[in-house]
Short mmCIF file of C-alpha atoms in Angstrom, two decimals:
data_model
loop_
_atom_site.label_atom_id
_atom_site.label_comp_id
_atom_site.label_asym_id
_atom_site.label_seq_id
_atom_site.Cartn_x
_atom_site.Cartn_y
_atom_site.Cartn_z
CA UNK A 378 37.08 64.03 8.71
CA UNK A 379 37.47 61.31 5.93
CA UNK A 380 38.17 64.29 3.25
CA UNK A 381 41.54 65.06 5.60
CA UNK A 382 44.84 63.52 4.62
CA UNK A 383 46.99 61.80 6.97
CA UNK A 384 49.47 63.43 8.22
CA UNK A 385 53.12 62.67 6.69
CA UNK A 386 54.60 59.12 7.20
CA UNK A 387 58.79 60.01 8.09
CA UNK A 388 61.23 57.95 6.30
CA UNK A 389 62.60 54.88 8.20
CA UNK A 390 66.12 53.95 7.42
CA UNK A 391 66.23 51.34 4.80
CA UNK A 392 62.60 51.62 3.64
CA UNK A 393 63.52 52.56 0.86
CA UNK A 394 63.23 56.43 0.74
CA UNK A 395 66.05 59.16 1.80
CA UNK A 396 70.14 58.25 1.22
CA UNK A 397 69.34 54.63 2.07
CA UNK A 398 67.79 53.31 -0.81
CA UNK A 399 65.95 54.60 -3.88
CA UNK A 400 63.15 56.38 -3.27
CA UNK A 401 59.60 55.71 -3.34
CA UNK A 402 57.37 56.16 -6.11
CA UNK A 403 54.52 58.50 -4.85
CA UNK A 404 51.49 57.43 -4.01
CA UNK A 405 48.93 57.48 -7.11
CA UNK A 406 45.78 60.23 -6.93
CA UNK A 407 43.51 58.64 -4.83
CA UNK A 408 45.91 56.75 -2.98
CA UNK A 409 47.62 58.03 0.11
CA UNK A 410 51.03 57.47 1.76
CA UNK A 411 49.66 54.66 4.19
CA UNK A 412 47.84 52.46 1.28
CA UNK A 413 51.32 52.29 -0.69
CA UNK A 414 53.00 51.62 2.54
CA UNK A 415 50.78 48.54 3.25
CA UNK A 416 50.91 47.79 -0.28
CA UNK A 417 54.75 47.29 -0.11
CA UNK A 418 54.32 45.61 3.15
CA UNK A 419 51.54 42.76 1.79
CA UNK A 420 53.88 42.08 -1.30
CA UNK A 421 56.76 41.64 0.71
CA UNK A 422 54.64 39.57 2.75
CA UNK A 423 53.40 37.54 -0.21
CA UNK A 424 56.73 37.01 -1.78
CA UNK A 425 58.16 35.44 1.80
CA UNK A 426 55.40 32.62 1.62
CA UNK A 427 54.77 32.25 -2.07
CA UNK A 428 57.59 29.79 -2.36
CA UNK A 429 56.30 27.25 0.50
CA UNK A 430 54.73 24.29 -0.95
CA UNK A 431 53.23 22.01 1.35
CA UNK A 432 52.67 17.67 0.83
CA UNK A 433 49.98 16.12 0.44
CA UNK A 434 48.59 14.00 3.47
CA UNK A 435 49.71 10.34 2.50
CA UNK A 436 52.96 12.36 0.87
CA UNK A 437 53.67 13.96 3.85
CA UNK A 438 53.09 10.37 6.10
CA UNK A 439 55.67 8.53 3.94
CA UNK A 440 58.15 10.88 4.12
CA UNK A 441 61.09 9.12 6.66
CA UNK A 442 63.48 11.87 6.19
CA UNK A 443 60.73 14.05 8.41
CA UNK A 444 61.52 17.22 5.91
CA UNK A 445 57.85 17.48 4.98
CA UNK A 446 55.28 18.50 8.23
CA UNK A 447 52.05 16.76 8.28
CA UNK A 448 51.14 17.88 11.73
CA UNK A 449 49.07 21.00 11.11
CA UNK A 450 46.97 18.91 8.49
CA UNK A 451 46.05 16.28 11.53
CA UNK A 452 45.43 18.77 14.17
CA UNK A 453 41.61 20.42 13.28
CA UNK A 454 40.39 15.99 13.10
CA UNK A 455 42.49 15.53 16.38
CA UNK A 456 40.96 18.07 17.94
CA UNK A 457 37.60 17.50 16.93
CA UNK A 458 38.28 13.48 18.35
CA UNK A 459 39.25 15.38 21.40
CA UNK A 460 35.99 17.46 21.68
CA UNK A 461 34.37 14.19 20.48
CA UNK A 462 35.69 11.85 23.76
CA UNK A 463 35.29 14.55 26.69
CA UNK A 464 31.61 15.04 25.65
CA UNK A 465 31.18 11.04 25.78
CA UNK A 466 33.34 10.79 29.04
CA UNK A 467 31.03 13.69 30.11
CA UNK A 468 27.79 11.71 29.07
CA UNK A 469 29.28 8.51 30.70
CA UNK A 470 29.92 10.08 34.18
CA UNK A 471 26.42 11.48 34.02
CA UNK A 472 24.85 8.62 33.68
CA UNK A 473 27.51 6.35 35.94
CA UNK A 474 27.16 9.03 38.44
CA UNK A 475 23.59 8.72 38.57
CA UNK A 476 22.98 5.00 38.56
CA UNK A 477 25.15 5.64 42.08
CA UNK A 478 23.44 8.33 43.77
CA UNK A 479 20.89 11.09 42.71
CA UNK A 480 22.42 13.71 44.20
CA UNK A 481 26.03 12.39 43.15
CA UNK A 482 24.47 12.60 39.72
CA UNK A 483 22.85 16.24 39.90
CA UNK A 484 26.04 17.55 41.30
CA UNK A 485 27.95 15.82 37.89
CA UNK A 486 25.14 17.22 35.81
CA UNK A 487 26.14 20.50 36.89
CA UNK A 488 29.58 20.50 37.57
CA UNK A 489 30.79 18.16 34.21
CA UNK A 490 30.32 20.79 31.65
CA UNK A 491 32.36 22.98 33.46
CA UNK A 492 35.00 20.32 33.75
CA UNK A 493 34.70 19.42 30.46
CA UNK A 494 35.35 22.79 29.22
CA UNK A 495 38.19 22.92 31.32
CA UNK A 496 39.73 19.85 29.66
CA UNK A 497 38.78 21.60 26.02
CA UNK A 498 40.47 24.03 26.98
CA UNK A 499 43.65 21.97 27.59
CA UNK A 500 43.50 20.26 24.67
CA UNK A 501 43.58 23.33 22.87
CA UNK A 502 46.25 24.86 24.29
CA UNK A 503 48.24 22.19 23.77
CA UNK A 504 47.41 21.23 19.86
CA UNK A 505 48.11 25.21 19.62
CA UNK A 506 51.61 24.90 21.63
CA UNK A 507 51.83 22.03 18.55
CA UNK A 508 51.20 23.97 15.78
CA UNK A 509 52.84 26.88 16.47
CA UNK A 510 56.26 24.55 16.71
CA UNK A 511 55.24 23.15 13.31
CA UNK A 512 55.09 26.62 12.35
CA UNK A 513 58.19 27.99 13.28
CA UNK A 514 60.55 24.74 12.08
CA UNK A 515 58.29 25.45 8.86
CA UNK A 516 58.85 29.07 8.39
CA UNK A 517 62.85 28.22 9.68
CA UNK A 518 63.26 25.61 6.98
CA UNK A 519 62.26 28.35 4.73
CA UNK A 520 64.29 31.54 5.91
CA UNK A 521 67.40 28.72 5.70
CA UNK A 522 66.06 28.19 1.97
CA UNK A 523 65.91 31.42 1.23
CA UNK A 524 69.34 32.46 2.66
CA UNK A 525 71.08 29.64 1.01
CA UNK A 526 72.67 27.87 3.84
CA UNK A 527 71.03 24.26 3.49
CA UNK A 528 73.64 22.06 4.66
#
């Protein structure tokens, strides 16, 4: 089944092939219609991001016009103080728990890590729901940059 070729990709207004634009080149021996389609699609790809340029740390912290995100840079060591503090609150609730009651403290034993994860899980969430504004004022700043219409 590998020796098959795909079947025919169609032209897609504006990709560059029929009366919309000038056609594409075809694909090289060896090379079929799909490869040169995500070839096209990972350059285009490249040449979005190429020209973001991000601070350094301490550049990024002494920045007061907030143009320059440090936030995704701080989030992996806040999240691993995060993961660091519930399994020490876990550890202290253990041992708190048992110094009260045996079967207060078997019941914690059993039930924390499931609590805990359920506070990870939180955690993460949230540092994602972080990053992923970071993200999109980032990628913003730069479709503005590229489009020319910086105030």
């Amino acid at each position: 089944m590998s020796d098959q070729n795909p079947p025919p990709i169609p032209p897609q207004p504006g990709s560059g092939s029929g009366p919309a634009g000038p056609p594409t080149p075809p694909p090289t021996p060896g090379q079929n219609e799909w490869e040169n389609v995500a070839s096209g699609a990972a350059q285009s790809f490249g040449n979005t991001i190429s020209g973001v340029s991000t601070p350094g740390f301490f550049a990024g912290l002494f920045d007061y016009s907030f143009s320059k995100f440090i936030t995704t840079k701080v989030l992996g060591v806040l999240y691993g103080l995060v993961t660091v503090l519930i399994v020490i609150g876990y550890i202290i609730a253990v041992i708190s728990s048992f110094a009260a009651s045996v079967w207060l403290g078997l019941v914690v034993l059993i039930l924390g890590p499931l609590i805990a994860l359920v506070y990870l899980i939180f955690a993460r969430i949230t540092l994602e729901f972080y990053a992923a504004a970071i993200r999109t004022a980032s990628n913003t700043t730069t479709l503005v940059d590229q489009g020319g219409l910086r105030r």
